[in-house]
mmCIF file of C-alpha atoms in Angstrom:
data_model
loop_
_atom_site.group_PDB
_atom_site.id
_atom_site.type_symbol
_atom_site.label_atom_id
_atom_site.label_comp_id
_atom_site.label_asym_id
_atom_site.label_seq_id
_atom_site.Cartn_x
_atom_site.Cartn_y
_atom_site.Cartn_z
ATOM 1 C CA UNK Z 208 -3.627 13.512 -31.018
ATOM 2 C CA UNK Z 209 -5.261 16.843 -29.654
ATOM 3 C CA UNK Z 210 -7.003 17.095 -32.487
ATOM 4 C CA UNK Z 211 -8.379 13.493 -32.448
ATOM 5 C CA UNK Z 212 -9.108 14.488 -28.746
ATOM 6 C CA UNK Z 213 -11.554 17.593 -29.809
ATOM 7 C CA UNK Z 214 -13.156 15.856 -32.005
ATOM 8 C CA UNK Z 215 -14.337 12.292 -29.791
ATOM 9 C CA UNK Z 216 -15.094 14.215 -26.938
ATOM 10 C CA UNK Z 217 -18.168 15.829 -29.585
ATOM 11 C CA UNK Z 218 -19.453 12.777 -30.594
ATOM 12 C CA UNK Z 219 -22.467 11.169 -29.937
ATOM 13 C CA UNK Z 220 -21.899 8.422 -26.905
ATOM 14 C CA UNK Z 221 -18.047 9.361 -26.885
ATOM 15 C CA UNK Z 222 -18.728 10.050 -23.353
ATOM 16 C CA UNK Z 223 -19.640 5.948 -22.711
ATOM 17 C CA UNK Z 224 -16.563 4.687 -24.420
ATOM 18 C CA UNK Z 225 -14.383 7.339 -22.179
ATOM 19 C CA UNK Z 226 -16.159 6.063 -18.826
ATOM 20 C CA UNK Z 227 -15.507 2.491 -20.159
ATOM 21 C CA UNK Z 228 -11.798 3.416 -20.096
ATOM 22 C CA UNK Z 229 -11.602 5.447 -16.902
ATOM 23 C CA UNK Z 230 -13.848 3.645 -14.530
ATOM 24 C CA UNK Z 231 -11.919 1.263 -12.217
ATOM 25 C CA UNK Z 232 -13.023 -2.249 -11.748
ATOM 26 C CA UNK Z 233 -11.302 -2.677 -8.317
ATOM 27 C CA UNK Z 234 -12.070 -6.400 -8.295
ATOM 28 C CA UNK Z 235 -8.924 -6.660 -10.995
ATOM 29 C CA UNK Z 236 -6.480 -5.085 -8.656
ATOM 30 C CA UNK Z 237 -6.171 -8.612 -6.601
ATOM 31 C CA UNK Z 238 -5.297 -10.330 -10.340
ATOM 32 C CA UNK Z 239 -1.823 -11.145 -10.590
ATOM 33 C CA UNK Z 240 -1.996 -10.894 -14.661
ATOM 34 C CA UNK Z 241 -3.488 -7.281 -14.381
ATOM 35 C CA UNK Z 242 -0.219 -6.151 -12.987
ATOM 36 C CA UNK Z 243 2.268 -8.258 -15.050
ATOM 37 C CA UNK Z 244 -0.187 -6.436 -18.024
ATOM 38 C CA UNK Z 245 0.753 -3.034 -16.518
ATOM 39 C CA UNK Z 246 4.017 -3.259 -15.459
ATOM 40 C CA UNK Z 247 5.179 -4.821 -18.627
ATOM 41 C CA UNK Z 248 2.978 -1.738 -20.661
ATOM 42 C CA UNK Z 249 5.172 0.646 -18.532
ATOM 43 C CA UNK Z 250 7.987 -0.907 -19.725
ATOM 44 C CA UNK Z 251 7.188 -0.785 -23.182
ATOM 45 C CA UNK Z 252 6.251 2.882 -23.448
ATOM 46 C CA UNK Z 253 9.124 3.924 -21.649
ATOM 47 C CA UNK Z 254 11.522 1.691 -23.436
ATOM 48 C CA UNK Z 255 12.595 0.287 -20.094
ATOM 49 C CA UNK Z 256 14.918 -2.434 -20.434
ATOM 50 C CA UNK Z 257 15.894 -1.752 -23.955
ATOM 51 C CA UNK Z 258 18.872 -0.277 -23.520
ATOM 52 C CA UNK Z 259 17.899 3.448 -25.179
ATOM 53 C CA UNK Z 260 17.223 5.457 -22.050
ATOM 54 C CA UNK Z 261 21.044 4.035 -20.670
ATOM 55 C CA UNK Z 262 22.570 4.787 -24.255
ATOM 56 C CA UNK Z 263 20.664 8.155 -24.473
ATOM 57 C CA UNK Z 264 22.203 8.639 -20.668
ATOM 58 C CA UNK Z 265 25.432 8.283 -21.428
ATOM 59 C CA UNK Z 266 25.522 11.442 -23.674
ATOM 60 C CA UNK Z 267 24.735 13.574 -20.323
ATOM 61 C CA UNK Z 268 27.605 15.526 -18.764
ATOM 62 C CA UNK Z 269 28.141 13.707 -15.176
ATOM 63 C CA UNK Z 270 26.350 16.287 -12.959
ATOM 64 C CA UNK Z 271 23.090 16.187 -15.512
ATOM 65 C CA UNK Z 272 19.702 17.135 -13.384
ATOM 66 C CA UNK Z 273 18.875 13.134 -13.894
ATOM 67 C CA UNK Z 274 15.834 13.300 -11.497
ATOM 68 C CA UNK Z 275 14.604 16.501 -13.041
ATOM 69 C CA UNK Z 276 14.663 14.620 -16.161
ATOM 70 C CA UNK Z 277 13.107 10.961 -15.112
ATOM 71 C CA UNK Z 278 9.923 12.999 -13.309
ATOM 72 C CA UNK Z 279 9.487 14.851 -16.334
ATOM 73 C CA UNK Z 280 9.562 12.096 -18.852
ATOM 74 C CA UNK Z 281 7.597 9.829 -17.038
ATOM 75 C CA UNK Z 282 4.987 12.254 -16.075
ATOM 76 C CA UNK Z 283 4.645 13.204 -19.955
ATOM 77 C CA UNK Z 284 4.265 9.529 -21.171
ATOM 78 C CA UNK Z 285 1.539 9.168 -18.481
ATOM 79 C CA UNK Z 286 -0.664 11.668 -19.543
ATOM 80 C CA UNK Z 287 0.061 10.746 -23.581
ATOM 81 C CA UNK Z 288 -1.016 7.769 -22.895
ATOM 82 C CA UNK Z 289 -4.058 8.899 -20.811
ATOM 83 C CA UNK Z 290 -4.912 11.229 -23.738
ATOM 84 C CA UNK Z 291 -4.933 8.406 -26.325
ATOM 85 C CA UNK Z 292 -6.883 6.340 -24.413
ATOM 86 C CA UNK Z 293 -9.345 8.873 -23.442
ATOM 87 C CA UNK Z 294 -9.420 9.416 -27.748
ATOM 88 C CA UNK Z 295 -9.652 6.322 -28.840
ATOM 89 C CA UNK Z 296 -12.409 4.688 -26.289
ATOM 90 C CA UNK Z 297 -14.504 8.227 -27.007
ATOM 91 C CA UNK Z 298 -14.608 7.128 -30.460
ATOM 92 C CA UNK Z 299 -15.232 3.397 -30.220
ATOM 93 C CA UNK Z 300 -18.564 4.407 -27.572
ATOM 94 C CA UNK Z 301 -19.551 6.531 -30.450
ATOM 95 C CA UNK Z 302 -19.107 3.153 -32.735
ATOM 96 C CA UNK Z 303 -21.048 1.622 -30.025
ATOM 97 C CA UNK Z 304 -23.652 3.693 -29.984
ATOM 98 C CA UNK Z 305 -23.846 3.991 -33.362
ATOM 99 C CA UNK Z 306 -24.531 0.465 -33.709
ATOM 100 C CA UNK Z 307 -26.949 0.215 -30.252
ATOM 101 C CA UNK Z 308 -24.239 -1.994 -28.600
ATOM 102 C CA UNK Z 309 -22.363 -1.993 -25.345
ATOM 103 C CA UNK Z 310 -18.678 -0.380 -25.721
ATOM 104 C CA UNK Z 311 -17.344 -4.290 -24.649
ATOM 105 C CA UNK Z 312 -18.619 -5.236 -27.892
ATOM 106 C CA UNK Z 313 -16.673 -3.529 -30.375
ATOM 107 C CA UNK Z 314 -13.432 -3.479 -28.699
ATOM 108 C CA UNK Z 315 -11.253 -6.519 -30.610
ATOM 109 C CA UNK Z 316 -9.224 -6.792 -28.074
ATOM 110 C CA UNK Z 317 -6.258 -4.816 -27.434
ATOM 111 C CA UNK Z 318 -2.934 -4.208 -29.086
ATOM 112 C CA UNK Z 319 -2.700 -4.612 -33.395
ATOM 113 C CA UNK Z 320 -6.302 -5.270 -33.321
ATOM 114 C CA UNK Z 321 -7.606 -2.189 -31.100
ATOM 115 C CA UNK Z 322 -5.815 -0.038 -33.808
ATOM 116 C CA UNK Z 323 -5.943 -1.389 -37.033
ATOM 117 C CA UNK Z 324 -9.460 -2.669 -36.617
ATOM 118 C CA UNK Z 325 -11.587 -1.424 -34.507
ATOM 119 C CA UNK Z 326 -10.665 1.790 -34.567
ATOM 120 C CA UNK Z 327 -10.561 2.505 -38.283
ATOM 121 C CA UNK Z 328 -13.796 1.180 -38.326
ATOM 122 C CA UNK Z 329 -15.076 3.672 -35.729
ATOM 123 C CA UNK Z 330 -13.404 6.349 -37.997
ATOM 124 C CA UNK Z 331 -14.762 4.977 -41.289
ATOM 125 C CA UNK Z 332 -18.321 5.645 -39.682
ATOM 126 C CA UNK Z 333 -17.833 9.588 -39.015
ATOM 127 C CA UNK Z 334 -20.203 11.329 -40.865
ATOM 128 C CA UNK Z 335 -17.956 14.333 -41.472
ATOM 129 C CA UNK Z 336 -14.619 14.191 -43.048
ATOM 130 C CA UNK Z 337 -13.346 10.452 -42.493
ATOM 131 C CA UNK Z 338 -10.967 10.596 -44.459
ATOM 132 C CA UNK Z 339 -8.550 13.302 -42.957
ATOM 133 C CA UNK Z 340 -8.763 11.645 -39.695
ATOM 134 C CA UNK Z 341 -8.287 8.373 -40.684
ATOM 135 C CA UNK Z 342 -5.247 9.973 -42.345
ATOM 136 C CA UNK Z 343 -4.384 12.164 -38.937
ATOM 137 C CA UNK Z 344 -4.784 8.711 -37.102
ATOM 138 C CA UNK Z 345 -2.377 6.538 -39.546
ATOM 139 C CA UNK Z 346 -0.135 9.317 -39.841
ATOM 140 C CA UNK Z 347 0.291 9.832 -36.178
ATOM 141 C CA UNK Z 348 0.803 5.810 -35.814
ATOM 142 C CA UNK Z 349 4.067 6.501 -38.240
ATOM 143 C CA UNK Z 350 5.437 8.972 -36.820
ATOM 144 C CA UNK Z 351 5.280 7.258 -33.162
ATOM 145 C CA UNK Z 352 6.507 3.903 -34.793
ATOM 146 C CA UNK Z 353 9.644 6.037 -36.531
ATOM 147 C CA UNK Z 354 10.262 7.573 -33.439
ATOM 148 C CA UNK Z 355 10.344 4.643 -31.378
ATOM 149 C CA UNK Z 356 12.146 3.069 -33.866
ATOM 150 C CA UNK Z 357 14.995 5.653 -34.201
ATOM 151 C CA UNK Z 358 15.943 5.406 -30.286
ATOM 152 C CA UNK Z 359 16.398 2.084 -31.040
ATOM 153 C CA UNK Z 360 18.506 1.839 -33.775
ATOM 154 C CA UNK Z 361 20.890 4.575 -32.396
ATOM 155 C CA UNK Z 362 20.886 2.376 -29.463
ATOM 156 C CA UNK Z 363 22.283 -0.242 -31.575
ATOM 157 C CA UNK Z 364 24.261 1.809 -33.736
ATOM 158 C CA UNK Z 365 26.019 3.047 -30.399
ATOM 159 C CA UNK Z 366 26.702 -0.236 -29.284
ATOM 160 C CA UNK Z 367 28.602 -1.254 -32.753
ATOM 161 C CA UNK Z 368 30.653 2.028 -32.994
ATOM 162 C CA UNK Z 369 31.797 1.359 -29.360
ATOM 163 C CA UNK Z 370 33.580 -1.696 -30.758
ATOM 164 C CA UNK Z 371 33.859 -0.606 -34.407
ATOM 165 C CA UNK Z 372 34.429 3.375 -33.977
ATOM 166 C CA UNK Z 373 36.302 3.356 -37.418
ATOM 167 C CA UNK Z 374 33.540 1.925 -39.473
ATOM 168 C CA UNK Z 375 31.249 4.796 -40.811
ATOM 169 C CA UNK Z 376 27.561 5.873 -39.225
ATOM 170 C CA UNK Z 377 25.409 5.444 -42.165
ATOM 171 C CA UNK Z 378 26.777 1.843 -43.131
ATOM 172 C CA UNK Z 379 26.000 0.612 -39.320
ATOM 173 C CA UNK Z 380 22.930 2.384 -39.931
ATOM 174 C CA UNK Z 381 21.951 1.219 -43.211
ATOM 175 C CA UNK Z 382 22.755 -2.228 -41.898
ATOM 176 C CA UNK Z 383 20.593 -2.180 -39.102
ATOM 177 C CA UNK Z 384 17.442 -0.872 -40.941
ATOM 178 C CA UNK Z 385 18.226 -3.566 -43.544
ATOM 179 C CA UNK Z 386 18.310 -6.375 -41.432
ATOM 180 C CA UNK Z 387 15.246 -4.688 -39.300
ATOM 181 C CA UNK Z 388 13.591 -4.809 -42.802
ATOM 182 C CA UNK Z 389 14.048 -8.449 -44.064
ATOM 183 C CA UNK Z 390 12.995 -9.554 -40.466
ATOM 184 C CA UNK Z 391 9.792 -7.550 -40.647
ATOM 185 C CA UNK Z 392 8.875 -9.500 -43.474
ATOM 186 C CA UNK Z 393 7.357 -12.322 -41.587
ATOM 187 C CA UNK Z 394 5.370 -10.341 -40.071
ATOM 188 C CA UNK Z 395 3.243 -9.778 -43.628
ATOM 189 C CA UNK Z 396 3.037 -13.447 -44.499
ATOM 190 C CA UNK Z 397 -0.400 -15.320 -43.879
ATOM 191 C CA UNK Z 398 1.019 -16.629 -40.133
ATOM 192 C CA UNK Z 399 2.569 -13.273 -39.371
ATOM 193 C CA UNK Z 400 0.578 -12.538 -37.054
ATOM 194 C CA UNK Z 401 0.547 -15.437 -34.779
ATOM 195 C CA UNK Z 402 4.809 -14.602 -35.122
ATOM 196 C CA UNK Z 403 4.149 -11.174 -34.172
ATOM 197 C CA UNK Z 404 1.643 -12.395 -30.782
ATOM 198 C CA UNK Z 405 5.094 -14.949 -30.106
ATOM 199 C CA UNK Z 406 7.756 -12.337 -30.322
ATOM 200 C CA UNK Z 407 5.553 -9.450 -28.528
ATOM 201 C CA UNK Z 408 4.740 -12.077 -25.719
ATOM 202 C CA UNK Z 409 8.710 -13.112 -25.263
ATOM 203 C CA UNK Z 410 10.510 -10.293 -26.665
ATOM 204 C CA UNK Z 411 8.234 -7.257 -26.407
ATOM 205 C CA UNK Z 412 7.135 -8.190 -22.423
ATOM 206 C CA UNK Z 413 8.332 -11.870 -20.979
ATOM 207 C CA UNK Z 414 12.094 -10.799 -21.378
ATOM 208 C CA UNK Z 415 11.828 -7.243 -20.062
ATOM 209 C CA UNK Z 416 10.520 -8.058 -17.290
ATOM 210 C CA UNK Z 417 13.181 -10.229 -16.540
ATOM 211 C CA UNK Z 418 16.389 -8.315 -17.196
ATOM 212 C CA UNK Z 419 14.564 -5.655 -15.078
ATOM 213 C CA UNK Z 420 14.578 -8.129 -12.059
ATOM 214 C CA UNK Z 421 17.894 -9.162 -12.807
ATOM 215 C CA UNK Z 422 18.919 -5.192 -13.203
ATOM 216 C CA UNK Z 423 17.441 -4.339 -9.730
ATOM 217 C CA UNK Z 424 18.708 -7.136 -7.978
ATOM 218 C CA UNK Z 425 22.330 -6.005 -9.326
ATOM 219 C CA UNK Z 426 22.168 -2.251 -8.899
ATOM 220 C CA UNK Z 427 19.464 -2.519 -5.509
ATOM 221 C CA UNK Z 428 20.661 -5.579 -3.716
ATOM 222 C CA UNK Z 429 24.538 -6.159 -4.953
ATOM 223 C CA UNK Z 430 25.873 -2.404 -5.227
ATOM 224 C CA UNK Z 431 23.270 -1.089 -2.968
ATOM 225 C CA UNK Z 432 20.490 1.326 -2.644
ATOM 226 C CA UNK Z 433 22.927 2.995 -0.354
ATOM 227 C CA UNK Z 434 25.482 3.804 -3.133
ATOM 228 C CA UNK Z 435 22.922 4.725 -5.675
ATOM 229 C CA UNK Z 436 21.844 7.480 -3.303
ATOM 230 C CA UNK Z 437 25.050 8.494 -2.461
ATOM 231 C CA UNK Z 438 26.065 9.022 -6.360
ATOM 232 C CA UNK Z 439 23.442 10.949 -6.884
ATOM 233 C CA UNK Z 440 23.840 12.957 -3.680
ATOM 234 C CA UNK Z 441 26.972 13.588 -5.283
ATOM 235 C CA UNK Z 442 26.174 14.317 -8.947
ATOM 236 C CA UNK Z 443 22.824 16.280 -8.270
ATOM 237 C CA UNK Z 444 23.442 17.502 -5.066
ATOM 238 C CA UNK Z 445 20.326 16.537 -3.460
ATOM 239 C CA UNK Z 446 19.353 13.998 -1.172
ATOM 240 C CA UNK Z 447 17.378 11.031 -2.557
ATOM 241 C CA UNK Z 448 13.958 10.970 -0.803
ATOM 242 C CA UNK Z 449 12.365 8.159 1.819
ATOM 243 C CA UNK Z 450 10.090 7.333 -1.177
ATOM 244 C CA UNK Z 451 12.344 6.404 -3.669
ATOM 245 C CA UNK Z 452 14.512 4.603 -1.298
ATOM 246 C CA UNK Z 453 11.982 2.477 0.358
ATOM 247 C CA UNK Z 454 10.723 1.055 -3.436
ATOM 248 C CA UNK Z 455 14.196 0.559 -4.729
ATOM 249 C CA UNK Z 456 15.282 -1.248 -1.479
ATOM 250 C CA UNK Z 457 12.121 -3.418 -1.049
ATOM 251 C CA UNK Z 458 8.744 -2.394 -2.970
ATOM 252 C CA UNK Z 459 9.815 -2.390 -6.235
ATOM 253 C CA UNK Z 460 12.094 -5.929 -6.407
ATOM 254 C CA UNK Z 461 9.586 -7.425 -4.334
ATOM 255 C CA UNK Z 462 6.649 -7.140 -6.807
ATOM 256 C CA UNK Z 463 8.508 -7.597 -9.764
ATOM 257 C CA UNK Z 464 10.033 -10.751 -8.345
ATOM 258 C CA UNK Z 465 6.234 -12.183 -6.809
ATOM 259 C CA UNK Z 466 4.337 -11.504 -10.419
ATOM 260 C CA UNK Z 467 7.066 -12.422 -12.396
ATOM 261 C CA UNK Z 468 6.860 -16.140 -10.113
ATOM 262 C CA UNK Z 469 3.270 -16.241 -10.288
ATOM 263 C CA UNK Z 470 2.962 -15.690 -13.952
ATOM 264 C CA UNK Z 471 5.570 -18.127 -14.591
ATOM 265 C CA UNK Z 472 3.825 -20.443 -12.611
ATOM 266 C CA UNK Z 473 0.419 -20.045 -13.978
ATOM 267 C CA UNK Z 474 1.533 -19.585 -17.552
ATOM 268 C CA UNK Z 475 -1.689 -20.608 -20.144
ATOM 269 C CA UNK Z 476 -1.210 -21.569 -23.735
ATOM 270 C CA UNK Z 477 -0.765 -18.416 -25.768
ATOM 271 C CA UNK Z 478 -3.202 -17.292 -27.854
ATOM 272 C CA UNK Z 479 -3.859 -15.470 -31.224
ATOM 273 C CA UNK Z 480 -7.891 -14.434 -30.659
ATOM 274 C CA UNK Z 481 -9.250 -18.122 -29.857
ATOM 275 C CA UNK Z 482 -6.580 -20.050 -31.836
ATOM 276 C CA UNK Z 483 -3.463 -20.966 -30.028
ATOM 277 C CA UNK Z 484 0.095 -20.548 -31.207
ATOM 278 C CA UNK Z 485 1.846 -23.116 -32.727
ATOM 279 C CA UNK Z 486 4.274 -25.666 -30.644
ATOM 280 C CA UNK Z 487 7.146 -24.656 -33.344
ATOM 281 C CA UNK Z 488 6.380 -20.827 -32.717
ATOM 282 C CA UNK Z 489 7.209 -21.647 -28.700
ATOM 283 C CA UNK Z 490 9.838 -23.374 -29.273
ATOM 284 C CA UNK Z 491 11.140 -20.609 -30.795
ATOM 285 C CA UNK Z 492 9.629 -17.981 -28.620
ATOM 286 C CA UNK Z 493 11.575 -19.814 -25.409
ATOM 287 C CA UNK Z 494 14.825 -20.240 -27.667
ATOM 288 C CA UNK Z 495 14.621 -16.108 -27.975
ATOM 289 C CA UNK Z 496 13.900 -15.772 -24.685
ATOM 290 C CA UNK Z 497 16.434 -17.755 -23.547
ATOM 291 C CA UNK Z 498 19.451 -16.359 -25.655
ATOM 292 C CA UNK Z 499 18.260 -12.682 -23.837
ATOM 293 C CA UNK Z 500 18.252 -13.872 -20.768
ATOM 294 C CA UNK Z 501 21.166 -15.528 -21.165
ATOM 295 C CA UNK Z 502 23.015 -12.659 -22.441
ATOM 296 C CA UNK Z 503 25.126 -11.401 -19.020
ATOM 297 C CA UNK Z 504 26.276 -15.208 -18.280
ATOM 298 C CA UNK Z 505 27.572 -15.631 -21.784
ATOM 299 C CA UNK Z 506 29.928 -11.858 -20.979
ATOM 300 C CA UNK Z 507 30.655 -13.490 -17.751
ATOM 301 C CA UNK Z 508 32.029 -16.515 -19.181
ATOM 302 C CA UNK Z 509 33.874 -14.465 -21.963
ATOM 303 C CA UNK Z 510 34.993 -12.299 -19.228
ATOM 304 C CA UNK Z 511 36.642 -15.148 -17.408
ATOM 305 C CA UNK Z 512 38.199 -16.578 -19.845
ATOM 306 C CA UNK Z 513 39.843 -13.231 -21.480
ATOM 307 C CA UNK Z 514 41.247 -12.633 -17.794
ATOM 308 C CA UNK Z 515 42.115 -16.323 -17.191
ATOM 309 C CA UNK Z 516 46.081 -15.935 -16.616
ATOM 310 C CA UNK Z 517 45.219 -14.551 -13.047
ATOM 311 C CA UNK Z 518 43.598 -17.466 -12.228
ATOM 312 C CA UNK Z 519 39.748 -18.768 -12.122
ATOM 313 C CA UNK Z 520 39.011 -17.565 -8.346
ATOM 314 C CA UNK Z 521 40.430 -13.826 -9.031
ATOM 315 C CA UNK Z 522 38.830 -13.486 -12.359
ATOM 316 C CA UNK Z 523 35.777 -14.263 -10.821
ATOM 317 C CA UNK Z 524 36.461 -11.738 -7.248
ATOM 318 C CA UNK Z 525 37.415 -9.387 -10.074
ATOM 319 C CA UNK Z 526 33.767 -9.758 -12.466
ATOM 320 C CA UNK Z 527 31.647 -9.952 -8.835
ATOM 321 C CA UNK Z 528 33.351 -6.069 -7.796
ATOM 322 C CA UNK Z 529 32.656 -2.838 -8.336
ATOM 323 C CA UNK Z 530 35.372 -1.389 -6.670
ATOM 324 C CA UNK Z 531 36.433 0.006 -10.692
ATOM 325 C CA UNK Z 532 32.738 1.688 -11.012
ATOM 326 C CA UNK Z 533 33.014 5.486 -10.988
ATOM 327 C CA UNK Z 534 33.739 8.554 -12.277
ATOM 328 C CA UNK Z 535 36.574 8.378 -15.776
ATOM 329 C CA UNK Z 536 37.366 11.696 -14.763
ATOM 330 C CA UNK Z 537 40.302 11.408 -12.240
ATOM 331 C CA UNK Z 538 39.591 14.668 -10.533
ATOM 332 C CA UNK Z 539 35.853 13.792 -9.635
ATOM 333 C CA UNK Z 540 36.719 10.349 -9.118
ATOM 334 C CA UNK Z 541 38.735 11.528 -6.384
ATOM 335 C CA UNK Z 542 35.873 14.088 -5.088
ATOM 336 C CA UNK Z 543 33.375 11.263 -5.177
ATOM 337 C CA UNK Z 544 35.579 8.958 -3.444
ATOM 338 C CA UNK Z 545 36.316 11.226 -0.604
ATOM 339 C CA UNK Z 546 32.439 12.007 -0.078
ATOM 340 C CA UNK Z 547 31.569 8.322 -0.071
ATOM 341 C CA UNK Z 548 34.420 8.126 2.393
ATOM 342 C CA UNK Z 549 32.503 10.957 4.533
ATOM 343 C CA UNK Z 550 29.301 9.826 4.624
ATOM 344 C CA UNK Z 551 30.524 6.535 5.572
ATOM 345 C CA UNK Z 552 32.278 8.037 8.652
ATOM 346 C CA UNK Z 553 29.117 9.804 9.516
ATOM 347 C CA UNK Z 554 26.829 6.744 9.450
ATOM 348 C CA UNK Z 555 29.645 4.373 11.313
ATOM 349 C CA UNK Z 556 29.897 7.449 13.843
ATOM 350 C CA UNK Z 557 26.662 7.061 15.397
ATOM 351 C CA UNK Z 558 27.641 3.603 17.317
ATOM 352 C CA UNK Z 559 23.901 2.529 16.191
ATOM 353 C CA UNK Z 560 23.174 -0.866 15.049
ATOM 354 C CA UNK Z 561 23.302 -2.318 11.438
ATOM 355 C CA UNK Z 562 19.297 -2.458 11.676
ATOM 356 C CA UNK Z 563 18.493 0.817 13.364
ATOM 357 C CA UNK Z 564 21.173 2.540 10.350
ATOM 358 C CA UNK Z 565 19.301 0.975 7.554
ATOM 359 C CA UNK Z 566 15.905 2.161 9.104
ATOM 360 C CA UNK Z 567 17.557 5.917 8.857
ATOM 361 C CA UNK Z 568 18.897 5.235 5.524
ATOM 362 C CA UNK Z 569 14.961 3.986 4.087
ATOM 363 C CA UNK Z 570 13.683 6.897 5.656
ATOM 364 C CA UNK Z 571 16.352 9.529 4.533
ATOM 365 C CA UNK Z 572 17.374 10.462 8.138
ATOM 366 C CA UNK Z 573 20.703 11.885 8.876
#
């Protein structure tokens, strides 16, 4: 990528195509769809809501530096993906200027289309060596798509051995990439890619964005920002900031839940280019997103019924509680219990009201 970098930034009319990318068109920022676009991009590059960053979590001792360790990746994805768009717009205003047109005219759209069009394009037009950076560019591409690809299948591969432990790695493994494969297929046909636009646009963004919502509302709203800053009070030994308590509590839920409503309500046919997708391919598009969304009430209704001898009402008390959350290790479960206990006396203590102790708690006052 740095070397993909040198080389736009010395091409002729690289510097268009980069001011194409970096100038903000403030207009956009009161457009609903340009923030479902970037919060559902943020998701993607950081694999939220796929499961990997909780499975690659759960490999951390419990007193892991987890804040040292979200600033640090997030901060690196942003300025990776600063640096590749910075590359490839520098090289698609030199295609522009190459062929005397404005940089809005050779950009085919984004996604599939942005790399595997015009971009090689751009890069078949160098006039020295094409050919190794056309081969830097597609080789880069694999490597990214492997290693996106491995987080995800250990993800899955975790999630099997946790129920099959005694079946070996490589034939979970094996399987996984197999079935990954035959699916794949589809995507090589002659309608492949209108399948791939249908199970980006449900799969890849639509669903994410919901299990986040419904993951906020559950860890923000039902456990409580309060007793996510206390655990990690407790595990990092450091008080969670006004900043991140404020857009867990209220920013964060609040946006997600108004563009995800919005969206939803202003939905448009989807689209491959000018053609729209086929009825069949939303049908099936809904049916996916439906069987992921529906995903924690089918647990919940295998959960009551594994626990139905104590009866419906108590099997239900017991699946809405997290009273069970916490430390496995006895010892620290007991150290983490008694701190909670403490720094519940110390916020009961003050005789102040319920409103005046949240306003402390937002703004990380004692």
């Amino acid at each position: 990528m740095c070397t993909l970098l040198i080389r736009t930034v010395t091409l002729e009319g690289s510097v268009n195509g980069i001011l194409y990318f970096l100038k903000p068109q403030w207009k956009m920022l009161v457009e609903p769809k340009v923030w479902y676009n970037a919060i559902t991009q943020c998701f993607f590059s950081l694999a939220i809501a796929s499961g990997n960053l909780v499975m690659y979590a759960s490999y951390n001792c419990f007193t892991h530096n987890v804040y040292r360790d979200a600033m640090i990746v997030t901060t690196i994805d942003t300025i990776t993906s600063l640096i590749s768009g910075i590359t490839i717009f520098g090289v698609l205003g030199n295609l522009a200027h190459t062929l005397k047109v404005e940089v809005n005219d050779v950009v085919s759209g984004g996604g599939a289309k942005l790399a595997f069009v015009s971009y090689p394009d751009a890069i078949s037009r160098f006039k020295h060596v094409p050919w190794l950076f056309a081969i830097l560019f597609f080789a880069m591409l694999f490597v990214l798509g492997i290693g996106s690809l491995i987080g995800t299948n250990v993800c899955a591969l975790s999630a099997i051995k946790d129920v099959y432990p005694m079946v070996e790695d490589w034939y979970v493994s094996a399987a996984i990439c197999l079935v990954g494969f035959l699916f794949g297929l589809v995507y090589v046909t002659p309608g492949g890619e209108f399948v791939l636009v249908t199970v980006d646009y449900f799969l890849g963004t639509f669903l994410p964005f919901a299990l986040v919502i419904l993951e906020m509302l559950a860890i923000c709203w039902w456990y409580g920002v309060e007793n996510v800053c206390l655990d990690i009070e407790f595990m990092c030994e450091r008080r969670v900031g006004s900043y991140w308590r404020i857009c867990w509590s209220l920013i964060t839920p609040l946006i997600l839940i108004a563009v995800f409503v919005y969206c939803l309500l202003s939905m448009q046919p989807l689209k491959n280019g000018k053609y729209e997708v086929p009825k069949m391919l939303m049908m099936v598009g809904w049916s996916l997103f439906a069987l992921g969304i529906l995903q924690p009430v089918l647990h919940w209704i295998i959960f009551l019924f594994t626990n139905r001898k104590m009866g419906f009402k108590q099997a239900v008390r017991e699946s809405l509680s997290f009273k069970s959350w916490g430390p496995q290790n006895s010892y620290l479960r007991a150290d983490w219990r008694q701190f909670k206990v403490k720094r519940l006396e110390e916020v009961t203590s003050t005789n102040k009201s319920w409103f005046v102790r949240k306003i402390k708690f937002l703004l990380s006052m004692r």
